[in-house]
Coordinates of C-alpha atoms and ligand atoms in Angstrom, one line a residue:
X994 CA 61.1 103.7 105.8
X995 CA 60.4 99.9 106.7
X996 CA 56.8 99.4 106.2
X997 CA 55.2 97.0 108.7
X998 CA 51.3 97.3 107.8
X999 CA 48.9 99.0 105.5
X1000 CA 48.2 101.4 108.2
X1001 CA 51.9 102.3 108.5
X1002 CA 52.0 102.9 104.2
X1003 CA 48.5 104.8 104.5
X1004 CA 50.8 107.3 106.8
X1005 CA 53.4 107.2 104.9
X1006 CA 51.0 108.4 101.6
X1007 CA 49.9 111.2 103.9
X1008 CA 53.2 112.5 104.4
X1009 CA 54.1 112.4 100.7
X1010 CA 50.7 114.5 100.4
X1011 CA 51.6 117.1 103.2
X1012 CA 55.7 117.6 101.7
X1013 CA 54.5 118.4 98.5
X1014 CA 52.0 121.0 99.6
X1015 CA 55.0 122.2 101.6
X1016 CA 56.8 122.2 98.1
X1017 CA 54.3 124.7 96.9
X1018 CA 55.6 127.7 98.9
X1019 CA 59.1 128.8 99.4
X1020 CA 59.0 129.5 102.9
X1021 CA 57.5 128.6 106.1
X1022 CA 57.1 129.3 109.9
X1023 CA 57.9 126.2 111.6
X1024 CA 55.1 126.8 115.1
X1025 CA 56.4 123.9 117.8
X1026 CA 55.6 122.9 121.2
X1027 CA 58.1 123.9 124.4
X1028 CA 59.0 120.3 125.4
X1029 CA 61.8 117.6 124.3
X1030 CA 59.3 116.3 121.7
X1031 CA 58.0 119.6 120.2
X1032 CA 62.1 120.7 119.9
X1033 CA 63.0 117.6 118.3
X1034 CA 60.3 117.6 116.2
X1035 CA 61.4 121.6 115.0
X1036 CA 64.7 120.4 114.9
X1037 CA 63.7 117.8 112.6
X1038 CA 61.3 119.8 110.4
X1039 CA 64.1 122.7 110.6
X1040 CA 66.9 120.6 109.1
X1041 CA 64.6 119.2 106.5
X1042 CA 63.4 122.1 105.3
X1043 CA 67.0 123.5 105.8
X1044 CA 68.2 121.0 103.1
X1045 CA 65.5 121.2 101.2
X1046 CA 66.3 124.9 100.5
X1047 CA 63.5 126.2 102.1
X1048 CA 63.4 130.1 103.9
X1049 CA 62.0 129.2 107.7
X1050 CA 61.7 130.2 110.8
X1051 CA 60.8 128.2 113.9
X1052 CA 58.7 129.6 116.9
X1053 CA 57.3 128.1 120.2
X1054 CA 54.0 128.2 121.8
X1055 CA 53.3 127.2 125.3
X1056 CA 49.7 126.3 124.6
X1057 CA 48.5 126.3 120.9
X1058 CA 44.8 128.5 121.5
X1059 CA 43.2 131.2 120.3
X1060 CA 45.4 133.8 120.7
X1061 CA 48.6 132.6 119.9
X1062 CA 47.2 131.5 116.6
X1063 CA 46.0 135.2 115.8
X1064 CA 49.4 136.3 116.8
X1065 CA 50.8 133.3 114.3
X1066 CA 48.4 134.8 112.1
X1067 CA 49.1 138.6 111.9
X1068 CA 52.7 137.7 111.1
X1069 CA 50.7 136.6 107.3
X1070 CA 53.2 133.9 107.0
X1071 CA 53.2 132.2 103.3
X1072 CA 52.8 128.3 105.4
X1073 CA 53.0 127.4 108.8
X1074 CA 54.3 123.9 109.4
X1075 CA 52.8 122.9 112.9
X1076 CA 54.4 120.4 114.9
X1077 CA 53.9 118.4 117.8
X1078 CA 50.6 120.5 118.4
X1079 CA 48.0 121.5 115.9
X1080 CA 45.5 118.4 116.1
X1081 CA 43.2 119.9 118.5
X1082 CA 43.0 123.3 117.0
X1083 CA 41.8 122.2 113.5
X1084 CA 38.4 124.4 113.4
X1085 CA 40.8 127.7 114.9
X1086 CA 43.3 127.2 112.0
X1087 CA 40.6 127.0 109.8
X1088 CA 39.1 130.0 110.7
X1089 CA 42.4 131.7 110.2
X1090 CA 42.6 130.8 106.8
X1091 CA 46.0 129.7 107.2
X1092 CA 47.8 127.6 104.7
X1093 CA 49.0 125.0 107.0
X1094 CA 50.3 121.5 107.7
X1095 CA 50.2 119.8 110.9
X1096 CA 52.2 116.9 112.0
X1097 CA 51.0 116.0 114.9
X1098 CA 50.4 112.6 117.6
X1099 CA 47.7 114.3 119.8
X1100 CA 43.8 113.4 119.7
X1101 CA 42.8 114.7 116.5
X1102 CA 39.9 116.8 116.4
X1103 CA 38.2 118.4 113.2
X1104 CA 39.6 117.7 109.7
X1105 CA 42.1 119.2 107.8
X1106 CA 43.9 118.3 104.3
X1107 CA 47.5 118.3 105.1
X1108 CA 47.1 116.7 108.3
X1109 CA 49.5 113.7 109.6
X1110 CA 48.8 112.1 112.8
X1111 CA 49.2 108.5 113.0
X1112 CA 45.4 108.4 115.2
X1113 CA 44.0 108.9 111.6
X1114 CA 45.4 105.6 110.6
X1115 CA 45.0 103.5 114.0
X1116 CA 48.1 103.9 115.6
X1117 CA 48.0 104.9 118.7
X1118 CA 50.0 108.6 119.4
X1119 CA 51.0 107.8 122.8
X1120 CA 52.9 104.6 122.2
X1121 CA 54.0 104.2 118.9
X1122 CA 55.0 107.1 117.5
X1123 CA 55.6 110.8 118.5
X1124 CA 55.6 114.2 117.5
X1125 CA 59.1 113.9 116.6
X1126 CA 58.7 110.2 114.7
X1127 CA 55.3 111.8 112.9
X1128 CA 57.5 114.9 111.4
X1129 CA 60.4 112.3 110.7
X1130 CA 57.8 110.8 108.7
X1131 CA 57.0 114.2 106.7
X1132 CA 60.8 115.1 106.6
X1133 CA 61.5 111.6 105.0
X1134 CA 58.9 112.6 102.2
X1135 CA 61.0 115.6 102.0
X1136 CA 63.7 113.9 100.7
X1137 CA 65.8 111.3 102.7
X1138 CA 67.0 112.6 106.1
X1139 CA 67.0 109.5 107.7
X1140 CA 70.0 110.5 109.7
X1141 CA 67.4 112.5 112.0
X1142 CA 66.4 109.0 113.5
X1143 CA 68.1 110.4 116.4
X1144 CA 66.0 113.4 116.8
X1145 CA 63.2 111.5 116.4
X1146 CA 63.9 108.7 119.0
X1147 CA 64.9 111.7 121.7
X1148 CA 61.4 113.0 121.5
X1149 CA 59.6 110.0 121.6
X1150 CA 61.8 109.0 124.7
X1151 CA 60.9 112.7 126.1
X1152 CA 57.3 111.5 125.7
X1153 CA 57.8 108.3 127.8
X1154 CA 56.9 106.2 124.6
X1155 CA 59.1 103.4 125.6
X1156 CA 57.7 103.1 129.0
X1157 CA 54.7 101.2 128.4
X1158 CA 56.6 97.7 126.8
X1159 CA 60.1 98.7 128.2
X1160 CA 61.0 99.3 124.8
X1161 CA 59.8 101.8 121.8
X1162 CA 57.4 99.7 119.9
X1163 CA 55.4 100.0 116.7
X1164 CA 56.8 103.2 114.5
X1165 CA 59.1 103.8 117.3
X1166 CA 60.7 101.0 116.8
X1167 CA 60.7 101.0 112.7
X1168 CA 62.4 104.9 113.3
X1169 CA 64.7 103.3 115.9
X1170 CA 65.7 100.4 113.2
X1171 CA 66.4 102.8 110.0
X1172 CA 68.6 104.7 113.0
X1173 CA 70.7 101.6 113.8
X1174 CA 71.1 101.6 109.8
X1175 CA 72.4 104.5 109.6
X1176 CA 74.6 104.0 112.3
X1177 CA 72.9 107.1 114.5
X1178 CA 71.6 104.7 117.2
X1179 CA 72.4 101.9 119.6
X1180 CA 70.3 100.0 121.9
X1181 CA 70.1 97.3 124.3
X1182 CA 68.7 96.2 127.8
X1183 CA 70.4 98.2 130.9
X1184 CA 69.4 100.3 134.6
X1185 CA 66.8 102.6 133.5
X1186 CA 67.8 105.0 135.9
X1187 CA 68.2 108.2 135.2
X1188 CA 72.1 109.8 134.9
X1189 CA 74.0 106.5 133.5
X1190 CA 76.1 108.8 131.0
X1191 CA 76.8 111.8 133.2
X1192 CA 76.7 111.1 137.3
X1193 CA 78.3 109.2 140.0
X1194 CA 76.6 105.5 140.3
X1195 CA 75.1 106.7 143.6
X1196 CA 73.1 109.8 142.5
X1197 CA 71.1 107.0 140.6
X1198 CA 70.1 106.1 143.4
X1199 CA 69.6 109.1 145.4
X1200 CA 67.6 110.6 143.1
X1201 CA 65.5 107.4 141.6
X1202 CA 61.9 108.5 141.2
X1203 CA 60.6 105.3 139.3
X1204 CA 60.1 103.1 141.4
X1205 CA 60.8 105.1 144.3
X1206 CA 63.5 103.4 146.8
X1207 CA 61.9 103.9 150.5
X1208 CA 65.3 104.9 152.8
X1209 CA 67.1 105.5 149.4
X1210 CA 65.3 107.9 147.4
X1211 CA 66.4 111.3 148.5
X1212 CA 69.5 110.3 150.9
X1213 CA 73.2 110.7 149.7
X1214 CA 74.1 108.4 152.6
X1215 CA 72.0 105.3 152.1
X1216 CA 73.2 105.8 148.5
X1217 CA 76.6 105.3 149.1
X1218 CA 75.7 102.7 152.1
X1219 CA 73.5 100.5 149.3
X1220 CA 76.8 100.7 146.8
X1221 CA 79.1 99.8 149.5
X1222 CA 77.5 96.7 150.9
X1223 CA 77.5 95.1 148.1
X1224 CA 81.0 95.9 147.7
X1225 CA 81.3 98.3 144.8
X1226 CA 84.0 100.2 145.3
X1227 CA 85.1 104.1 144.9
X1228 CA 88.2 104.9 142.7
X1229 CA 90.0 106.9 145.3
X1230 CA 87.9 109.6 146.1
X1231 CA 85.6 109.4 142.8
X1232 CA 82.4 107.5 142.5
X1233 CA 82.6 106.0 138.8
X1234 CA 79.6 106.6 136.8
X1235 CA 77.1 104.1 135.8
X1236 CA 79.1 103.7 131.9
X1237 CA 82.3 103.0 133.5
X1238 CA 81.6 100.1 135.7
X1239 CA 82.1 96.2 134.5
X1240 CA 79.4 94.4 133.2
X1241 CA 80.0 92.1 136.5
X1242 CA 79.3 95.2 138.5
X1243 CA 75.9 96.8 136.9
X1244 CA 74.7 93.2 137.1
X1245 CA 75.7 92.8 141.0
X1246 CA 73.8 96.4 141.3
X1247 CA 70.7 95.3 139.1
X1248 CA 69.9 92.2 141.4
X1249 CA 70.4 94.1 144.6
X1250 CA 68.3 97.1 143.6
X1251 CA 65.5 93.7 142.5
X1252 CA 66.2 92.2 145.9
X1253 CA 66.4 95.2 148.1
X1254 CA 62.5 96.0 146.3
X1255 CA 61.4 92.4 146.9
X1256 CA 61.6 93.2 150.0
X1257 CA 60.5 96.5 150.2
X1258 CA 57.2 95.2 149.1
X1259 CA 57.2 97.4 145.6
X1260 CA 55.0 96.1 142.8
X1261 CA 56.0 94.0 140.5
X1262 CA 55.3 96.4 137.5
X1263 CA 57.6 98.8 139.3
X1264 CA 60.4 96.6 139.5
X1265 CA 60.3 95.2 136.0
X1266 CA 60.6 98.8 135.4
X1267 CA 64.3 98.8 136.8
X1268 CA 65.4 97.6 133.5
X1269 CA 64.4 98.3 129.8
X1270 CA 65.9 99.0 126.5
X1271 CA 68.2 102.5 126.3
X1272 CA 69.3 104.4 123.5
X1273 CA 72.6 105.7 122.7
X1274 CA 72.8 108.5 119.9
X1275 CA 76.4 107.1 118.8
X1276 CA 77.3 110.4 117.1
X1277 CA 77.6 111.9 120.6
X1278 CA 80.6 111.8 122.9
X1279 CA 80.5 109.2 125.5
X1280 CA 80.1 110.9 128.9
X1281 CA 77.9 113.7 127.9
X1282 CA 73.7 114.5 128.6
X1283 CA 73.4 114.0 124.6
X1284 CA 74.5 110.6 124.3
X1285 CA 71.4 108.7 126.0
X1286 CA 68.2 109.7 124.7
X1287 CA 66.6 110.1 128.4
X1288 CA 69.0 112.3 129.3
X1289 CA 69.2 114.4 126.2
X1290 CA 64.9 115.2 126.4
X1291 CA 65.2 116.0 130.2
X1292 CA 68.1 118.8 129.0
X1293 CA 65.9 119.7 126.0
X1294 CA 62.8 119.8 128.8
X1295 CA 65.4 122.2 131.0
X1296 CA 65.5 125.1 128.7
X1297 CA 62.0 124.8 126.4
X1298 CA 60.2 124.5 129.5
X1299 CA 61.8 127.6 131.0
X1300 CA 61.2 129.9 128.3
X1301 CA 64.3 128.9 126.6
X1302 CA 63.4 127.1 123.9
X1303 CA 66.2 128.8 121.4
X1304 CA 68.8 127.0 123.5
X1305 CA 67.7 123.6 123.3
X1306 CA 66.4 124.4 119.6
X1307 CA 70.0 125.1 119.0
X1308 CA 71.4 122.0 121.0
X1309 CA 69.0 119.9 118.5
X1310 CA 70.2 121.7 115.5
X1311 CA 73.9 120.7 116.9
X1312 CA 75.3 123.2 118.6
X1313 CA 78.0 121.7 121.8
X1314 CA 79.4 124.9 122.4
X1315 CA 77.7 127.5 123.9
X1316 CA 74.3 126.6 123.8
X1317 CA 75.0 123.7 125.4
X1318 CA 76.8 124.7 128.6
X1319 CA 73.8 127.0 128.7
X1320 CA 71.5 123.8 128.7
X1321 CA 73.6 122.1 130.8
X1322 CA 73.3 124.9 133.3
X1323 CA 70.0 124.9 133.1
X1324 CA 69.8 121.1 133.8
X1325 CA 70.3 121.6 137.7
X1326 CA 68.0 124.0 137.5
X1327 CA 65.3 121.8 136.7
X1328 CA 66.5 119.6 138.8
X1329 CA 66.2 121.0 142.0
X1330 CA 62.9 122.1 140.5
X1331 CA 61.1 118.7 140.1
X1332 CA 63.2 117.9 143.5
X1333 CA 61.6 120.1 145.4
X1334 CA 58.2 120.2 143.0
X1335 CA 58.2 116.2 144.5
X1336 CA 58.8 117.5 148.2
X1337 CA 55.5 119.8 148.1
X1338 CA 53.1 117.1 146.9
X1339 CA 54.9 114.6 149.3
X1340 CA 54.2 117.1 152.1
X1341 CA 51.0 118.3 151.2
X1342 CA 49.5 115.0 149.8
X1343 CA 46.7 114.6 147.4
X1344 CA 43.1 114.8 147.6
X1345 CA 40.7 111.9 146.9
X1346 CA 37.7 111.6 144.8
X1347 CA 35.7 109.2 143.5
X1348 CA 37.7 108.7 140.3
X1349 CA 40.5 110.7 140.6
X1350 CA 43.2 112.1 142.9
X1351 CA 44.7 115.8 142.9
X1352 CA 46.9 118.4 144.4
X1353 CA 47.1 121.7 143.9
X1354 CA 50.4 123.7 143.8
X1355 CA 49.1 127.2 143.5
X1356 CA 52.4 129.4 142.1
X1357 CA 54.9 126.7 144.2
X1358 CA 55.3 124.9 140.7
X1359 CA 55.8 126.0 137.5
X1360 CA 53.0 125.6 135.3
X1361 CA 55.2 124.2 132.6
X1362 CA 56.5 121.4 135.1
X1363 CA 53.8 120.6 137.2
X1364 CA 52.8 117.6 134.6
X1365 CA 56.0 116.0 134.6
X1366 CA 55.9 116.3 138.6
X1367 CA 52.3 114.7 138.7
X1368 CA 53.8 111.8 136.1
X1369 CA 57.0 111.5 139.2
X1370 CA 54.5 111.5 141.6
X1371 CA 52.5 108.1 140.7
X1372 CA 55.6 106.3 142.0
X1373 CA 55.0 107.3 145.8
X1374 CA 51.5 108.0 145.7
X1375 CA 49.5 105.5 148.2
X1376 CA 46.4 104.9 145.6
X1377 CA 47.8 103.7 141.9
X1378 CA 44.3 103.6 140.8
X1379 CA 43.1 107.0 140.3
X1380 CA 44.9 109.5 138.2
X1381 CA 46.3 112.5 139.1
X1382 CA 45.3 115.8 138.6
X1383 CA 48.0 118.4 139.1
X1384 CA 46.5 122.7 139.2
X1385 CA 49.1 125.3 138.8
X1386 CA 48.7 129.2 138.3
X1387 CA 48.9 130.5 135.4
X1388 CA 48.5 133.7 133.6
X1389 CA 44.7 134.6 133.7
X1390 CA 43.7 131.4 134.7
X1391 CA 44.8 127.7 135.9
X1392 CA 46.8 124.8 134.2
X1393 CA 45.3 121.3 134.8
X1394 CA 48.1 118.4 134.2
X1395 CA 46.6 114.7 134.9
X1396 CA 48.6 111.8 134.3
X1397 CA 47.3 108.0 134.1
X1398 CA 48.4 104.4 133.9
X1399 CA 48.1 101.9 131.3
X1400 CA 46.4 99.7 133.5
X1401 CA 43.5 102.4 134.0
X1402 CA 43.5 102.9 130.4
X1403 CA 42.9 99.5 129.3
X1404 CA 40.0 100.2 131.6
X1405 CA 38.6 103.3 129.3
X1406 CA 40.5 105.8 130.7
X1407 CA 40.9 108.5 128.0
X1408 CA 42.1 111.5 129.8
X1409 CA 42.3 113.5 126.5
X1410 CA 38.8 113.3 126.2
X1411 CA 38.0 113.7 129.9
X1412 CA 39.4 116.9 130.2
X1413 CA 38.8 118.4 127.0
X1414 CA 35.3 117.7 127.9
X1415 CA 35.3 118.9 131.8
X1416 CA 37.7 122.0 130.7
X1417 CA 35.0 122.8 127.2
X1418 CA 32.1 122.5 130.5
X1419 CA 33.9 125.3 132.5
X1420 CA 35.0 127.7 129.2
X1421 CA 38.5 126.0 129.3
X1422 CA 40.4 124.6 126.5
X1423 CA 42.2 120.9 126.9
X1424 CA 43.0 117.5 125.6
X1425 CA 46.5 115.5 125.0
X1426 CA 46.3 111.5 125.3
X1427 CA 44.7 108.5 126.8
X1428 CA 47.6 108.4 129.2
X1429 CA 48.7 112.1 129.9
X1430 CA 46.3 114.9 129.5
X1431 CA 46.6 118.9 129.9
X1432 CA 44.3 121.9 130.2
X1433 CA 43.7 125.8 130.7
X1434 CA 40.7 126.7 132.8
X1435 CA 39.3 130.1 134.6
X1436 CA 40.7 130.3 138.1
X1437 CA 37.4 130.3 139.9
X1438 CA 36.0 127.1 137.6
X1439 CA 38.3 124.3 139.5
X1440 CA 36.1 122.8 141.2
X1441 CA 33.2 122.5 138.9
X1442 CA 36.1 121.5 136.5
X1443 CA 36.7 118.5 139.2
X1444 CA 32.8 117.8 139.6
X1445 CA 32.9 117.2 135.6
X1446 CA 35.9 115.8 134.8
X1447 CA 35.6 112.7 138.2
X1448 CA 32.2 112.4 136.4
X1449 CA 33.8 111.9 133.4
X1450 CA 36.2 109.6 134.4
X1451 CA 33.7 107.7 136.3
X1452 CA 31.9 106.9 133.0
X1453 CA 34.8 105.6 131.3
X1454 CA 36.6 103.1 134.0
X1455 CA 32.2 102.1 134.3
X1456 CA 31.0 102.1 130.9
Ligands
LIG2050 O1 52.6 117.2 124.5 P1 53.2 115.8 124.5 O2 52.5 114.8 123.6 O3 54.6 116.1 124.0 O4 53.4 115.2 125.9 C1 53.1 113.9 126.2 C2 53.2 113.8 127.7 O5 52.7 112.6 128.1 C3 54.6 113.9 128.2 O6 54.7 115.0 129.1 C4 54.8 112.6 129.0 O7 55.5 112.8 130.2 C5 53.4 112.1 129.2 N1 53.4 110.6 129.2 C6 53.3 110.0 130.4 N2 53.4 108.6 130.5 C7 53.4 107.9 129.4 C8 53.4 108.5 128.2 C9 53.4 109.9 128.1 O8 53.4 110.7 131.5 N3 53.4 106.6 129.6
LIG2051 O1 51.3 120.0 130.1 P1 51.3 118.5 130.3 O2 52.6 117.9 130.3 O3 50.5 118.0 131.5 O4 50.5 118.0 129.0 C1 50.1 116.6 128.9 C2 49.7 116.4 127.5 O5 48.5 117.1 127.2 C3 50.6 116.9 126.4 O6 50.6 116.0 125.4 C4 50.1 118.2 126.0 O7 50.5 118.6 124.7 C5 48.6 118.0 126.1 N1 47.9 119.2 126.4 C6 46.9 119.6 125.5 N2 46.2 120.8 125.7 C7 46.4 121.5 126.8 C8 47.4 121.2 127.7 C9 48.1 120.0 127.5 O8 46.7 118.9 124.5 N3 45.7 122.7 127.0
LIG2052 ZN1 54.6 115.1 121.8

């Protein structure tokens, strides 16, 4: 691994500390998250401990707490390898008296020996290295595996790490490097709309969320009408994708889509957000969801999100056979899901306070979703400087989601620490990242869980 400061070597040292615990035992439970970063970072953790010769299993948790640890627990595993999650259940695993490790990018909180989370050494876990890049880290101590760069780079994409610069920075970037050396990775500038490997040029279009096109977004028509003024053409009755057009014609398309939001009045920011660095996992086929790394976390999100985790587990671990069609399948799913997940907030709207903005989709969305829809949502939402709060049912109780901006956070948002806070006020458990924050509360505690956490917030855009 290129080393690019001391903070970067300190990480490193903690990784070679954590594998050679994990040398100590013969077997372990691998305990992940159920998103494109927690699979990748199992994948990765899997094959290393694959090659390493280890016995292990891999299981998921929706929401690391209380009782899925005692259930983690009971099973009296020799070592649990926790990845992705872990951080903010130090004093529960503890307790436990598990032999664990966690590799983790969430707020840390408590202390732990094997720990590796790159907020211990400065780095920030929202932007320069993910769950996936952190376990990279521990599967490099391992013993090589550097051809897992892939992986790594997937979840770190799944975690919209590269949205901030346009481009994975920091420890993304020395992951996505040591990649390109291995000859697992591509990148360059290109549209960063979503579909460029797998759908016709217009769906782009149709279907753009960031920024949202006003008289485009959401109509097949205008689409096709945008495409055909500026005189890119069908191939008989096909629409090309986005990969087989000339360089002449993605730029003709780039300008217009810059033009056409000139004058649709759309922020700057937004626009500049039209284009950025994409990755290409070059071990892929051309064509397919796995060969762009935005694509490949929003099939991974398809099935771990939807309590199928084993199939995206197995698309990771390299399965293009069954599994995938399975994925694949369950890619329009979650399609139409975040479609029509969009549709409700559109229609309903969302309710101001003083520091924040919310909606509430009762059992409408799916609790596992609803944080991706409040993170779509930004893009039409009339006020860009509140967050957004997003509630859906849940067993027993209420998922919070909230989703910020950079510019609030250079402004002292921390939304890890505003809801862990509100949610610890009202009995709830929560926390996550300056930028993107989650939660479990008692049904009947939302709105004293709002009171507390637009207090919160208050203080930290004020102080
Ligand atoms: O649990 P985890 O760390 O994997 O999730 C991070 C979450 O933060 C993702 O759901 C991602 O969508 C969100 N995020 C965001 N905007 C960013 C960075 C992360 O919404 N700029
Ligand atoms: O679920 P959602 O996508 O909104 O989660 C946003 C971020 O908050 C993720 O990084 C997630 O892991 C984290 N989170 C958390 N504790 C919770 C719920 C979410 O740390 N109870
Ligand atoms: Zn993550």
């Amino acid at each position: 691994m290129m080393l690019q400061s001391p903070s970067a070597a300190s990480m490193l040292s903690s990784a070679r500390q954590c594998a050679s615990y994990i040398k100590k035992h013969a077997s372990a439970l691998v305990v992940s998250h159920i998103d494109a970063d927690g699979l990748t970072s199992a994948a990765i953790m899997g094959k290393a401990l694959e090659r390493a010769g280890f016995e292990y299993r891999i299981r998921f948790v929706k929401q690391l707490d209380l009782k899925s640890l005692t259930e983690i627990a009971d099973q009296n595993p020799e070592l649990v390898v926790f990845t992705d999650l872990g951080s903010g259940m130090i004093d529960a695993i503890r307790s436990l008296k598990l032999n664990a490790v966690i590799s983790d990018h969430h707020q840390p909180r408590g202390k732990h020996e094997y720990h590796l989370n790159p907020h211990l050494f400065g780095i920030n876990g929202a932007t320069e290295i993910s769950g996936s890049g952190t376990t990279y880290f521990m599967a490099g101590a391992l013993g090589g595996n550097e051809d897992l760069a892939d992986l790594a780079v997937v979840g770190a994409v799944g975690d919209l790490q590269h949205v901030r610069h346009g481009q994975l920075i920091g420890l993304n970037r020395s992951i996505l490097e040591e990649g390109v050396k291995k000859g697992v990775l591509h990148y360059e500038k290109d549209l960063l709309l979503f579909g460029k490997q797998t759908r016709p040029i217009f769906k782009l279009l149709q279907y753009s969320s960031d920024p949202y096109l006003p008289g485009i977004t959401g109509s097949e028509d205008a689409s096709i009408e945008f495409l055909k003024k500026i005189g890119i053409r069908q191939h008989g009755e096909k629409w090309r994708r986005w990969i087989d057009l000339e360089t002449g014609e993605k730029q003709q398309i780039v300008s217009a889509l810059m033009q056409f939001c000139l004058s649709a009045g759309i922020q700057a920011s937004s626009i500049q957000r039209l284009v950025g660095e994409v990755y290409t996992l070059l071990s892929e086929r051309e064509g397919t969801e796995v060969r762009d790394a935005s694509e490949y976390s929003t099939l991974l999100n398809a099935t771990a999100r939807y309590d199928h985790a084993d199939i995206g587990l197995a698309v990771c671990m390299g399965d293009r056979g069954g599994s995938f069609e399975e994925a694949c399948a369950l890619l329009n799913d979650h399609r139409k899901n975040l479609v029509e997940g969009l549709n409700l907030v559109k229609e309903k709207g969302l309710v101001r306070m003083e520091n924040l903005q919310y909606f509430d989709s009762g059992n409408k969305i799916r609790e596992t979703i609803v944080g991706i829809v409040a993170g779509m949502c930004s893009s039409f939402a009339n006020n860009k400087e509140l967050p957004i709060i997003a509630f859906a049912d849940s067993d027993g109780g209420v998922k919070v989601s909230s989703r910020g901006n950079y510019d609030l956070v250079r402004r002292g948002l921390n939304l890890g620490e505003a809801i862990g806070e509100a949610a610890k006020a009202v009995g709830g458990t929560g926390g996550g990242h300056d930028i993107a924050a989650g939660a479990f509360i008692p049904r009947e505690a939302k709105d004293e869980f709002l009171r507390a956490l637009d207090r919160a917030i208050g203080g930290q855009i004020r102080g």
